[in-house]
PDB file of C-alpha atoms and ligand atoms in Angstrom:
ATOM      1  CA  MET A   1      27.938  -0.808  20.107  1.00  0.00           C
ATOM      2  CA  ARG A   2      26.977   1.326  17.118  1.00  0.00           C
ATOM      3  CA  ARG A   3      28.042   0.158  13.707  1.00  0.00           C
ATOM      4  CA  ALA A   4      29.764   2.730  11.499  1.00  0.00           C
ATOM      5  CA  ALA A   5      29.602   3.164   7.829  1.00  0.00           C
ATOM      6  CA  PHE A   6      31.611   0.407   6.040  1.00  0.00           C
ATOM      7  CA  GLN A   7      32.264  -0.823   2.600  1.00  0.00           C
ATOM      8  CA  LEU A   8      31.631  -4.494   1.669  1.00  0.00           C
ATOM      9  CA  LYS A   9      34.037  -5.645  -1.032  1.00  0.00           C
ATOM     10  CA  LYS A  10      33.627  -8.614  -3.300  1.00  0.00           C
ATOM     11  CA  PRO A  11      36.059  -9.413  -6.101  1.00  0.00           C
ATOM     12  CA  GLY A  12      34.739  -8.415  -9.436  1.00  0.00           C
ATOM     13  CA  MET A  13      31.784  -6.582  -8.193  1.00  0.00           C
ATOM     14  CA  SER A  14      31.471  -3.052  -6.901  1.00  0.00           C
ATOM     15  CA  GLN A  15      29.359  -3.344  -3.786  1.00  0.00           C
ATOM     16  CA  PRO A  16      27.286  -0.328  -2.637  1.00  0.00           C
ATOM     17  CA  GLU A  17      28.431   1.408   0.492  1.00  0.00           C
ATOM     18  CA  VAL A  18      26.487   0.108   3.503  1.00  0.00           C
ATOM     19  CA  LEU A  19      25.500   2.670   6.117  1.00  0.00           C
ATOM     20  CA  ALA A  20      24.249   1.449   9.462  1.00  0.00           C
ATOM     21  CA  THR A  21      23.521   4.644  11.355  1.00  0.00           C
ATOM     22  CA  VAL A  22      21.401   7.687  10.779  1.00  0.00           C
ATOM     23  CA  SER A  23      24.395  10.019  11.250  1.00  0.00           C
ATOM     24  CA  ALA A  24      26.386   8.136   8.498  1.00  0.00           C
ATOM     25  CA  LEU A  25      23.401   8.268   6.193  1.00  0.00           C
ATOM     26  CA  ARG A  26      22.964  12.020   6.761  1.00  0.00           C
ATOM     27  CA  GLN A  27      26.635  12.697   6.288  1.00  0.00           C
ATOM     28  CA  ARG A  28      26.790  10.800   2.955  1.00  0.00           C
ATOM     29  CA  ILE A  29      23.610  12.526   1.653  1.00  0.00           C
ATOM     30  CA  ARG A  30      24.994  15.959   2.722  1.00  0.00           C
ATOM     31  CA  GLN A  31      28.071  15.163   0.583  1.00  0.00           C
ATOM     32  CA  TRP A  32      25.992  14.151  -2.474  1.00  0.00           C
ATOM     33  CA  ARG A  33      23.905  17.305  -2.167  1.00  0.00           C
ATOM     34  CA  ALA A  34      27.021  19.461  -1.773  1.00  0.00           C
ATOM     35  CA  ALA A  35      28.149  18.069  -5.139  1.00  0.00           C
ATOM     36  CA  GLY A  36      24.772  19.089  -6.602  1.00  0.00           C
ATOM     37  CA  GLY A  37      23.061  15.646  -6.816  1.00  0.00           C
ATOM     38  CA  THR A  38      19.427  14.980  -6.234  1.00  0.00           C
ATOM     39  CA  VAL A  39      18.621  11.956  -4.042  1.00  0.00           C
ATOM     40  CA  ALA A  40      16.014   9.130  -4.173  1.00  0.00           C
ATOM     41  CA  ILE A  41      15.287   6.518  -1.556  1.00  0.00           C
ATOM     42  CA  VAL A  42      13.838   3.081  -2.135  1.00  0.00           C
ATOM     43  CA  PRO A  43      12.571   1.774   1.180  1.00  0.00           C
ATOM     44  CA  THR A  44      12.589  -2.071   1.404  1.00  0.00           C
ATOM     45  CA  MET A  45      12.565  -4.907   3.905  1.00  0.00           C
ATOM     46  CA  GLY A  46      15.197  -6.776   1.814  1.00  0.00           C
ATOM     47  CA  ALA A  47      14.648 -10.216   0.318  1.00  0.00           C
ATOM     48  CA  LEU A  48      14.932  -8.326  -2.912  1.00  0.00           C
ATOM     49  CA  HIS A  49      13.417  -9.649  -6.151  1.00  0.00           C
ATOM     50  CA  ALA A  50      13.091  -8.213  -9.660  1.00  0.00           C
ATOM     51  CA  GLY A  51      10.213  -5.984  -8.520  1.00  0.00           C
ATOM     52  CA  HIS A  52      12.582  -4.206  -6.083  1.00  0.00           C
ATOM     53  CA  ILE A  53      15.207  -3.893  -8.684  1.00  0.00           C
ATOM     54  CA  ALA A  54      12.733  -2.185 -11.014  1.00  0.00           C
ATOM     55  CA  LEU A  55      12.058   0.301  -8.137  1.00  0.00           C
ATOM     56  CA  VAL A  56      15.778   1.040  -7.946  1.00  0.00           C
ATOM     57  CA  LYS A  57      16.003   1.497 -11.735  1.00  0.00           C
ATOM     58  CA  LEU A  58      13.086   3.978 -11.533  1.00  0.00           C
ATOM     59  CA  ALA A  59      14.801   5.837  -8.681  1.00  0.00           C
ATOM     60  CA  ARG A  60      17.961   5.918 -10.755  1.00  0.00           C
ATOM     61  CA  ALA A  61      16.058   7.434 -13.655  1.00  0.00           C
ATOM     62  CA  ARG A  62      14.683  10.176 -11.401  1.00  0.00           C
ATOM     63  CA  CYS A  63      17.722  11.150  -9.331  1.00  0.00           C
ATOM     64  CA  GLU A  64      21.511  11.225  -9.523  1.00  0.00           C
ATOM     65  CA  ARG A  65      21.975   9.403  -6.228  1.00  0.00           C
ATOM     66  CA  VAL A  66      20.034   6.405  -4.949  1.00  0.00           C
ATOM     67  CA  VAL A  67      19.953   4.931  -1.455  1.00  0.00           C
ATOM     68  CA  VAL A  68      18.132   1.637  -0.804  1.00  0.00           C
ATOM     69  CA  SER A  69      17.041   0.978   2.794  1.00  0.00           C
ATOM     70  CA  ILE A  70      16.886  -2.508   4.070  1.00  0.00           C
ATOM     71  CA  PHE A  71      15.101  -2.892   7.365  1.00  0.00           C
ATOM     72  CA  VAL A  72      12.672  -5.625   8.437  1.00  0.00           C
ATOM     73  CA  ASN A  73      10.401  -3.300  10.434  1.00  0.00           C
ATOM     74  CA  PRO A  74       9.043  -5.126  13.478  1.00  0.00           C
ATOM     75  CA  THR A  75       6.246  -2.647  14.202  1.00  0.00           C
ATOM     76  CA  GLN A  76       4.410  -3.378  11.001  1.00  0.00           C
ATOM     77  CA  PHE A  77       3.968  -7.034  11.845  1.00  0.00           C
ATOM     78  CA  GLY A  78       1.130  -8.199  14.058  1.00  0.00           C
ATOM     79  CA  PRO A  79       1.789 -10.580  16.946  1.00  0.00           C
ATOM     80  CA  THR A  80       0.732 -13.639  14.918  1.00  0.00           C
ATOM     81  CA  GLU A  81       2.447 -12.595  11.661  1.00  0.00           C
ATOM     82  CA  ASP A  82       5.639 -13.717  10.020  1.00  0.00           C
ATOM     83  CA  PHE A  83       8.301 -11.221  11.451  1.00  0.00           C
ATOM     84  CA  ALA A  84      10.579 -14.027  12.730  1.00  0.00           C
ATOM     85  CA  ARG A  85      10.456 -16.037   9.544  1.00  0.00           C
ATOM     86  CA  TYR A  86      10.387 -13.124   7.118  1.00  0.00           C
ATOM     87  CA  PRO A  87      13.085 -13.934   4.550  1.00  0.00           C
ATOM     88  CA  ARG A  88      16.478 -12.173   5.200  1.00  0.00           C
ATOM     89  CA  SER A  89      19.227 -12.377   2.527  1.00  0.00           C
ATOM     90  CA  LEU A  90      21.525  -9.425   2.955  1.00  0.00           C
ATOM     91  CA  GLU A  91      24.451 -10.765   0.871  1.00  0.00           C
ATOM     92  CA  ALA A  92      22.181 -11.609  -2.097  1.00  0.00           C
ATOM     93  CA  ASP A  93      20.428  -8.242  -1.640  1.00  0.00           C
ATOM     94  CA  LEU A  94      23.738  -6.340  -1.813  1.00  0.00           C
ATOM     95  CA  ALA A  95      24.769  -8.251  -4.924  1.00  0.00           C
ATOM     96  CA  ALA A  96      21.421  -7.434  -6.623  1.00  0.00           C
ATOM     97  CA  ILE A  97      21.716  -3.761  -5.625  1.00  0.00           C
ATOM     98  CA  ALA A  98      25.326  -3.676  -6.909  1.00  0.00           C
ATOM     99  CA  SER A  99      24.173  -5.113 -10.272  1.00  0.00           C
ATOM    100  CA  VAL A 100      21.769  -2.121 -10.711  1.00  0.00           C
ATOM    101  CA  GLY A 101      24.129   0.460  -9.379  1.00  0.00           C
ATOM    102  CA  ALA A 102      22.572   2.129  -6.367  1.00  0.00           C
ATOM    103  CA  ASP A 103      24.969   4.362  -4.495  1.00  0.00           C
ATOM    104  CA  ALA A 104      24.382   3.246  -0.912  1.00  0.00           C
ATOM    105  CA  VAL A 105      22.342   0.853   1.243  1.00  0.00           C
ATOM    106  CA  PHE A 106      20.972   1.975   4.576  1.00  0.00           C
ATOM    107  CA  HIS A 107      20.853  -1.049   6.784  1.00  0.00           C
ATOM    108  CA  PRO A 108      20.279   0.052  10.360  1.00  0.00           C
ATOM    109  CA  GLY A 109      19.877  -2.305  13.345  1.00  0.00           C
ATOM    110  CA  GLU A 110      16.682  -2.358  15.353  1.00  0.00           C
ATOM    111  CA  ALA A 111      18.083  -0.217  18.132  1.00  0.00           C
ATOM    112  CA  GLU A 112      19.060   2.490  15.649  1.00  0.00           C
ATOM    113  CA  MET A 113      15.561   2.813  14.375  1.00  0.00           C
ATOM    114  CA  TYR A 114      13.762   2.120  17.706  1.00  0.00           C
ATOM    115  CA  PRO A 115      16.137   3.118  20.532  1.00  0.00           C
ATOM    116  CA  PRO A 116      15.156   2.367  24.101  1.00  0.00           C
ATOM    117  CA  GLY A 117      12.374   4.682  25.117  1.00  0.00           C
ATOM    118  CA  PHE A 118      11.005   5.151  21.598  1.00  0.00           C
ATOM    119  CA  ALA A 119       7.384   6.252  22.110  1.00  0.00           C
ATOM    120  CA  THR A 120       6.062   8.093  19.040  1.00  0.00           C
ATOM    121  CA  THR A 121       3.909   6.755  16.226  1.00  0.00           C
ATOM    122  CA  VAL A 122       1.962   8.283  13.326  1.00  0.00           C
ATOM    123  CA  THR A 123      -1.871   8.103  13.648  1.00  0.00           C
ATOM    124  CA  LEU A 124      -3.683   7.583  10.370  1.00  0.00           C
ATOM    125  CA  GLY A 125      -7.090   7.978   8.808  1.00  0.00           C
ATOM    126  CA  GLY A 126      -8.324   8.215   5.217  1.00  0.00           C
ATOM    127  CA  PRO A 127      -7.015   5.341   3.030  1.00  0.00           C
ATOM    128  CA  ALA A 128      -5.495   3.651   6.080  1.00  0.00           C
ATOM    129  CA  ALA A 129      -9.016   3.043   7.369  1.00  0.00           C
ATOM    130  CA  ALA A 130     -10.556   1.766   4.084  1.00  0.00           C
ATOM    131  CA  GLY A 131     -11.478  -1.611   5.516  1.00  0.00           C
ATOM    132  CA  LEU A 132      -8.952  -3.561   3.356  1.00  0.00           C
ATOM    133  CA  GLU A 133      -5.522  -4.507   4.825  1.00  0.00           C
ATOM    134  CA  ASP A 134      -6.346  -2.456   7.928  1.00  0.00           C
ATOM    135  CA  LYS A 135      -9.299  -4.753   8.682  1.00  0.00           C
ATOM    136  CA  PHE A 136      -7.046  -7.802   8.844  1.00  0.00           C
ATOM    137  CA  ARG A 137      -3.815  -6.157  10.026  1.00  0.00           C
ATOM    138  CA  PRO A 138      -5.056  -3.403  12.391  1.00  0.00           C
ATOM    139  CA  THR A 139      -1.599  -2.144  13.484  1.00  0.00           C
ATOM    140  CA  HIS A 140       0.134  -2.617  10.154  1.00  0.00           C
ATOM    141  CA  PHE A 141      -0.097   0.858   8.608  1.00  0.00           C
ATOM    142  CA  GLN A 142       0.752   2.627  11.803  1.00  0.00           C
ATOM    143  CA  GLY A 143       4.049   0.688  11.763  1.00  0.00           C
ATOM    144  CA  VAL A 144       4.578   1.343   8.061  1.00  0.00           C
ATOM    145  CA  ALA A 145       3.829   5.068   8.264  1.00  0.00           C
ATOM    146  CA  THR A 146       6.067   5.523  11.368  1.00  0.00           C
ATOM    147  CA  ILE A 147       9.045   3.837   9.789  1.00  0.00           C
ATOM    148  CA  VAL A 148       8.530   5.540   6.407  1.00  0.00           C
ATOM    149  CA  ALA A 149       8.193   8.963   8.139  1.00  0.00           C
ATOM    150  CA  LYS A 150      11.466   8.271   9.949  1.00  0.00           C
ATOM    151  CA  LEU A 151      13.259   7.201   6.717  1.00  0.00           C
ATOM    152  CA  LEU A 152      12.015  10.289   4.907  1.00  0.00           C
ATOM    153  CA  LEU A 153      13.139  12.581   7.736  1.00  0.00           C
ATOM    154  CA  GLN A 154      16.508  10.741   8.039  1.00  0.00           C
ATOM    155  CA  ALA A 155      17.315  10.875   4.287  1.00  0.00           C
ATOM    156  CA  SER A 156      15.439  14.061   3.219  1.00  0.00           C
ATOM    157  CA  PRO A 157      15.255  12.649  -0.308  1.00  0.00           C
ATOM    158  CA  ASP A 158      13.796  14.441  -3.337  1.00  0.00           C
ATOM    159  CA  ALA A 159      11.882  11.311  -4.296  1.00  0.00           C
ATOM    160  CA  ALA A 160      10.857   7.978  -2.671  1.00  0.00           C
ATOM    161  CA  VAL A 161       9.851   5.034  -4.727  1.00  0.00           C
ATOM    162  CA  PHE A 162       7.219   2.407  -3.625  1.00  0.00           C
ATOM    163  CA  GLY A 163       5.639  -0.462  -5.502  1.00  0.00           C
ATOM    164  CA  GLU A 164       1.993  -0.314  -6.559  1.00  0.00           C
ATOM    165  CA  LYS A 165       1.668  -3.943  -5.453  1.00  0.00           C
ATOM    166  CA  ASP A 166       1.033  -2.566  -1.940  1.00  0.00           C
ATOM    167  CA  PHE A 167      -1.552  -0.240  -3.273  1.00  0.00           C
ATOM    168  CA  GLN A 168      -3.177   0.705   0.045  1.00  0.00           C
ATOM    169  CA  GLN A 169       0.305   1.346   1.534  1.00  0.00           C
ATOM    170  CA  LEU A 170       1.168   3.681  -1.316  1.00  0.00           C
ATOM    171  CA  ALA A 171      -2.139   5.616  -0.759  1.00  0.00           C
ATOM    172  CA  VAL A 172      -1.456   5.798   3.030  1.00  0.00           C
ATOM    173  CA  ILE A 173       2.096   7.145   2.345  1.00  0.00           C
ATOM    174  CA  ARG A 174       0.816   9.678  -0.188  1.00  0.00           C
ATOM    175  CA  GLN A 175      -1.779  10.868   2.310  1.00  0.00           C
ATOM    176  CA  MET A 176       0.764  11.110   5.161  1.00  0.00           C
ATOM    177  CA  VAL A 177       3.281  13.071   3.101  1.00  0.00           C
ATOM    178  CA  ARG A 178       0.529  15.475   1.957  1.00  0.00           C
ATOM    179  CA  ASP A 179      -0.909  15.935   5.461  1.00  0.00           C
ATOM    180  CA  LEU A 180       2.482  16.370   7.192  1.00  0.00           C
ATOM    181  CA  ASP A 181       4.025  18.609   4.435  1.00  0.00           C
ATOM    182  CA  ILE A 182       6.928  16.228   4.005  1.00  0.00           C
ATOM    183  CA  PRO A 183       8.756  17.699   0.982  1.00  0.00           C
ATOM    184  CA  VAL A 184       9.271  14.565  -1.159  1.00  0.00           C
ATOM    185  CA  ASP A 185       7.929  13.264  -4.395  1.00  0.00           C
ATOM    186  CA  ILE A 186       6.251   9.919  -3.823  1.00  0.00           C
ATOM    187  CA  VAL A 187       6.691   7.746  -6.969  1.00  0.00           C
ATOM    188  CA  GLY A 188       4.536   4.594  -7.531  1.00  0.00           C
ATOM    189  CA  ALA A 189       5.976   1.825  -9.682  1.00  0.00           C
ATOM    190  CA  PRO A 190       3.936  -0.769 -11.565  1.00  0.00           C
ATOM    191  CA  THR A 191       3.735  -4.315 -10.169  1.00  0.00           C
ATOM    192  CA  LEU A 192       6.084  -6.846 -11.771  1.00  0.00           C
ATOM    193  CA  ARG A 193       4.608 -10.261 -12.428  1.00  0.00           C
ATOM    194  CA  GLU A 194       5.671 -13.809 -13.239  1.00  0.00           C
ATOM    195  CA  ALA A 195       4.638 -15.111 -16.690  1.00  0.00           C
ATOM    196  CA  ASP A 196       1.427 -16.604 -15.278  1.00  0.00           C
ATOM    197  CA  GLY A 197       0.393 -13.310 -13.673  1.00  0.00           C
ATOM    198  CA  LEU A 198       1.481 -13.960 -10.012  1.00  0.00           C
ATOM    199  CA  ALA A 199       2.699 -10.650  -8.555  1.00  0.00           C
ATOM    200  CA  LEU A 200       6.387 -10.763  -7.483  1.00  0.00           C
ATOM    201  CA  SER A 201       6.534 -10.773  -3.664  1.00  0.00           C
ATOM    202  CA  SER A 202       9.221 -11.709  -1.084  1.00  0.00           C
ATOM    203  CA  ARG A 203       6.558 -13.983   0.436  1.00  0.00           C
ATOM    204  CA  ASN A 204       6.302 -16.092  -2.769  1.00  0.00           C
ATOM    205  CA  VAL A 205       9.282 -18.146  -1.403  1.00  0.00           C
ATOM    206  CA  TYR A 206       6.975 -19.611   1.228  1.00  0.00           C
ATOM    207  CA  LEU A 207       4.797 -21.333  -1.431  1.00  0.00           C
ATOM    208  CA  ASP A 208       5.528 -24.969  -2.114  1.00  0.00           C
ATOM    209  CA  GLU A 209       5.464 -26.266  -5.667  1.00  0.00           C
ATOM    210  CA  ARG A 210       1.782 -27.116  -5.682  1.00  0.00           C
ATOM    211  CA  GLN A 211       0.732 -23.903  -3.953  1.00  0.00           C
ATOM    212  CA  ARG A 212       2.808 -21.901  -6.455  1.00  0.00           C
ATOM    213  CA  LYS A 213       1.015 -23.491  -9.320  1.00  0.00           C
ATOM    214  CA  PHE A 214      -2.378 -22.551  -7.954  1.00  0.00           C
ATOM    215  CA  ALA A 215      -1.281 -19.120  -6.729  1.00  0.00           C
ATOM    216  CA  ALA A 216      -1.551 -17.659 -10.226  1.00  0.00           C
ATOM    217  CA  HIS A 217      -5.338 -18.173 -10.062  1.00  0.00           C
ATOM    218  CA  LEU A 218      -5.606 -15.105  -7.786  1.00  0.00           C
ATOM    219  CA  ASN A 219      -4.474 -12.731 -10.518  1.00  0.00           C
ATOM    220  CA  GLN A 220      -6.085 -14.656 -13.385  1.00  0.00           C
ATOM    221  CA  SER A 221      -9.526 -14.481 -11.653  1.00  0.00           C
ATOM    222  CA  MET A 222      -9.047 -10.796 -10.877  1.00  0.00           C
ATOM    223  CA  GLN A 223      -8.215 -10.104 -14.506  1.00  0.00           C
ATOM    224  CA  TRP A 224     -11.338 -12.046 -15.538  1.00  0.00           C
ATOM    225  CA  ALA A 225     -13.503  -9.986 -13.145  1.00  0.00           C
ATOM    226  CA  ALA A 226     -11.993  -6.740 -14.307  1.00  0.00           C
ATOM    227  CA  ARG A 227     -12.669  -7.602 -17.889  1.00  0.00           C
ATOM    228  CA  ARG A 228     -16.307  -8.313 -17.079  1.00  0.00           C
ATOM    229  CA  VAL A 229     -16.664  -4.974 -15.300  1.00  0.00           C
ATOM    230  CA  ARG A 230     -15.002  -3.163 -18.133  1.00  0.00           C
ATOM    231  CA  ASP A 231     -17.499  -4.875 -20.519  1.00  0.00           C
ATOM    232  CA  GLY A 232     -20.421  -3.563 -18.499  1.00  0.00           C
ATOM    233  CA  GLU A 233     -21.443  -6.814 -16.977  1.00  0.00           C
ATOM    234  CA  ASP A 234     -23.060  -7.016 -13.458  1.00  0.00           C
ATOM    235  CA  ARG A 235     -20.220  -5.952 -11.144  1.00  0.00           C
ATOM    236  CA  LEU A 236     -21.314  -7.766  -7.995  1.00  0.00           C
ATOM    237  CA  GLU A 237     -21.678 -11.004  -9.882  1.00  0.00           C
ATOM    238  CA  ALA A 238     -18.273 -10.545 -11.599  1.00  0.00           C
ATOM    239  CA  VAL A 239     -16.531 -10.110  -8.238  1.00  0.00           C
ATOM    240  CA  ARG A 240     -18.626 -12.902  -6.593  1.00  0.00           C
ATOM    241  CA  GLU A 241     -17.753 -15.379  -9.320  1.00  0.00           C
ATOM    242  CA  ALA A 242     -14.071 -14.450  -9.319  1.00  0.00           C
ATOM    243  CA  ALA A 243     -14.089 -14.975  -5.557  1.00  0.00           C
ATOM    244  CA  ALA A 244     -15.571 -18.444  -6.022  1.00  0.00           C
ATOM    245  CA  SER A 245     -12.866 -19.294  -8.620  1.00  0.00           C
ATOM    246  CA  ILE A 246     -10.085 -18.053  -6.279  1.00  0.00           C
ATOM    247  CA  CYS A 247     -11.481 -20.179  -3.479  1.00  0.00           C
ATOM    248  CA  GLY A 248     -11.714 -23.144  -5.870  1.00  0.00           C
ATOM    249  CA  ALA A 249      -7.918 -22.861  -6.398  1.00  0.00           C
ATOM    250  CA  GLY A 250      -7.314 -23.370  -2.668  1.00  0.00           C
ATOM    251  CA  PHE A 251      -7.231 -19.805  -1.339  1.00  0.00           C
ATOM    252  CA  VAL A 252      -9.088 -18.451   1.702  1.00  0.00           C
ATOM    253  CA  ILE A 253     -10.009 -14.869   0.723  1.00  0.00           C
ATOM    254  CA  ASP A 254      -9.612 -12.022   3.214  1.00  0.00           C
ATOM    255  CA  TYR A 255     -11.105  -9.545   0.729  1.00  0.00           C
ATOM    256  CA  LEU A 256     -11.736  -9.085  -2.969  1.00  0.00           C
ATOM    257  CA  GLU A 257     -13.153  -5.565  -3.491  1.00  0.00           C
ATOM    258  CA  LEU A 258     -13.810  -3.072  -6.178  1.00  0.00           C
ATOM    259  CA  ARG A 259     -12.754   0.356  -4.880  1.00  0.00           C
ATOM    260  CA  ASP A 260     -12.283   3.958  -5.993  1.00  0.00           C
ATOM    261  CA  ALA A 261      -8.584   3.921  -7.132  1.00  0.00           C
ATOM    262  CA  ARG A 262      -7.840   7.323  -5.492  1.00  0.00           C
ATOM    263  CA  THR A 263      -9.694   7.257  -2.185  1.00  0.00           C
ATOM    264  CA  LEU A 264     -10.040   3.414  -1.792  1.00  0.00           C
ATOM    265  CA  ALA A 265     -13.727   4.082  -0.772  1.00  0.00           C
ATOM    266  CA  PRO A 266     -16.143   1.377  -2.015  1.00  0.00           C
ATOM    267  CA  ALA A 267     -16.927   1.708  -5.773  1.00  0.00           C
ATOM    268  CA  LEU A 268     -20.103   3.617  -6.478  1.00  0.00           C
ATOM    269  CA  PRO A 269     -22.691   2.111  -8.831  1.00  0.00           C
ATOM    270  CA  GLY A 270     -22.067   3.581 -12.278  1.00  0.00           C
ATOM    271  CA  GLN A 271     -18.568   4.776 -11.457  1.00  0.00           C
ATOM    272  CA  ALA A 272     -16.372   4.630 -14.616  1.00  0.00           C
ATOM    273  CA  PRO A 273     -14.087   1.608 -14.875  1.00  0.00           C
ATOM    274  CA  GLY A 274     -11.205   3.945 -15.294  1.00  0.00           C
ATOM    275  CA  GLU A 275     -11.605   5.190 -11.734  1.00  0.00           C
ATOM    276  CA  LEU A 276     -11.703   1.704 -10.182  1.00  0.00           C
ATOM    277  CA  ARG A 277      -9.189  -0.653  -8.728  1.00  0.00           C
ATOM    278  CA  LEU A 278      -9.737  -4.313  -7.783  1.00  0.00           C
ATOM    279  CA  LEU A 279      -7.892  -5.262  -4.613  1.00  0.00           C
ATOM    280  CA  ALA A 280      -7.448  -8.643  -3.008  1.00  0.00           C
ATOM    281  CA  ALA A 281      -5.807 -10.455  -0.141  1.00  0.00           C
ATOM    282  CA  ALA A 282      -5.995 -14.171   0.147  1.00  0.00           C
ATOM    283  CA  ARG A 283      -4.263 -16.955   2.027  1.00  0.00           C
ATOM    284  CA  MET A 284      -2.794 -20.104   0.414  1.00  0.00           C
ATOM    285  CA  GLY A 285      -1.875 -22.328   3.383  1.00  0.00           C
ATOM    286  CA  ARG A 286       0.161 -20.111   5.734  1.00  0.00           C
ATOM    287  CA  THR A 287       1.090 -17.644   3.020  1.00  0.00           C
ATOM    288  CA  ARG A 288      -0.879 -14.486   2.598  1.00  0.00           C
ATOM    289  CA  LEU A 289      -0.729 -12.856  -0.790  1.00  0.00           C
ATOM    290  CA  ILE A 290      -2.084  -9.496  -1.905  1.00  0.00           C
ATOM    291  CA  ASP A 291      -2.692  -8.146  -5.387  1.00  0.00           C
ATOM    292  CA  ASN A 292      -4.464  -5.227  -7.142  1.00  0.00           C
ATOM    293  CA  ILE A 293      -5.164  -4.288 -10.701  1.00  0.00           C
ATOM    294  CA  ALA A 294      -6.587  -1.285 -12.542  1.00  0.00           C
ATOM    295  CA  VAL A 295     -10.034  -2.253 -13.886  1.00  0.00           C
ATOM    296  CA  ASP A 296      -9.425  -0.516 -17.244  1.00  0.00           C
ATOM    297  CA  GLY A 297      -5.817  -1.894 -17.503  1.00  0.00           C
TER     298      GLY A 297
HETATM  299  O1  PAF B 301       6.756  -2.161   1.406  1.00  0.00           O
HETATM  300  C1  PAF B 301       7.665  -2.525   2.237  1.00  0.00           C
HETATM  301  O2  PAF B 301       8.582  -3.328   1.952  1.00  0.00           O
HETATM  302  C2  PAF B 301       7.564  -1.915   3.599  1.00  0.00           C
HETATM  303  O3  PAF B 301       6.274  -1.817   4.039  1.00  0.00           O
HETATM  304  C3  PAF B 301       8.260  -0.590   3.772  1.00  0.00           C
HETATM  305  C4  PAF B 301       7.632   0.472   2.857  1.00  0.00           C
HETATM  306  C5  PAF B 301       9.773  -0.745   3.348  1.00  0.00           C
HETATM  307  C6  PAF B 301       8.260  -0.101   5.226  1.00  0.00           C
HETATM  308  O4  PAF B 301       8.852  -0.991   6.067  1.00  0.00           O
END
């Protein structure tokens, strides 16, 4: 049975309206537009943390109306990945969204987004084939791009906000929107970090106390390598030594690479630090963390 739009109420807190169907979402957005409002969407998979809340605030600053989507998208998880154990916390998410004042939450069920017979996906090139995440998660970006394309077509927003933490994802979405002429402004938001540099991520909850302590070495070693590149030291050596330090903290590295920040192609010798991005993915036990920083940051 299809769920209709409904309003969750909690004493003392104004909960956002929760919409479960595409038709309810479209109807609400039509009403907002008829009243003259611009609309931003913040696509998420829930398990919201302060990084997501910053995305919602940015969306709020750009548009009069904000909808946050919460959908753990099965097609972007590989068969051995953490889809089943991915953290789900709808009640806490709604409270967090209420505290920042989004207008609505789009929370569809799986059958709403992938009805029986669903057979279309977006095929990608360019930054999606950069040899970073795609090398280790070969079907991931096809799943991301397909669900993001659907969300953009369902909501027809003026702006859509994504975190820079998933830097390759942001590049893939920008490329898709450009190539398919989807009329939306893609807004990238800076990564939020813990005091020790660890990037905020829904997957950080998987880390035990000891792993959490060592996890900060990922960003700290990246910062060290970026500083050395900026100071004109040997780039290969800076990255190699940062990799050794990350491994020394207990990580198994998938990649640690200096790339062109715009195309994600491998950095060229002599390319200015301001054009470069250092990107990493590394596994601490069963938890896979990603991070990226501007080299001239
Ligand atoms: O970044 C995410 O949380 C997801 O990849 C997204 C963009 C919501 C698509 O499922």
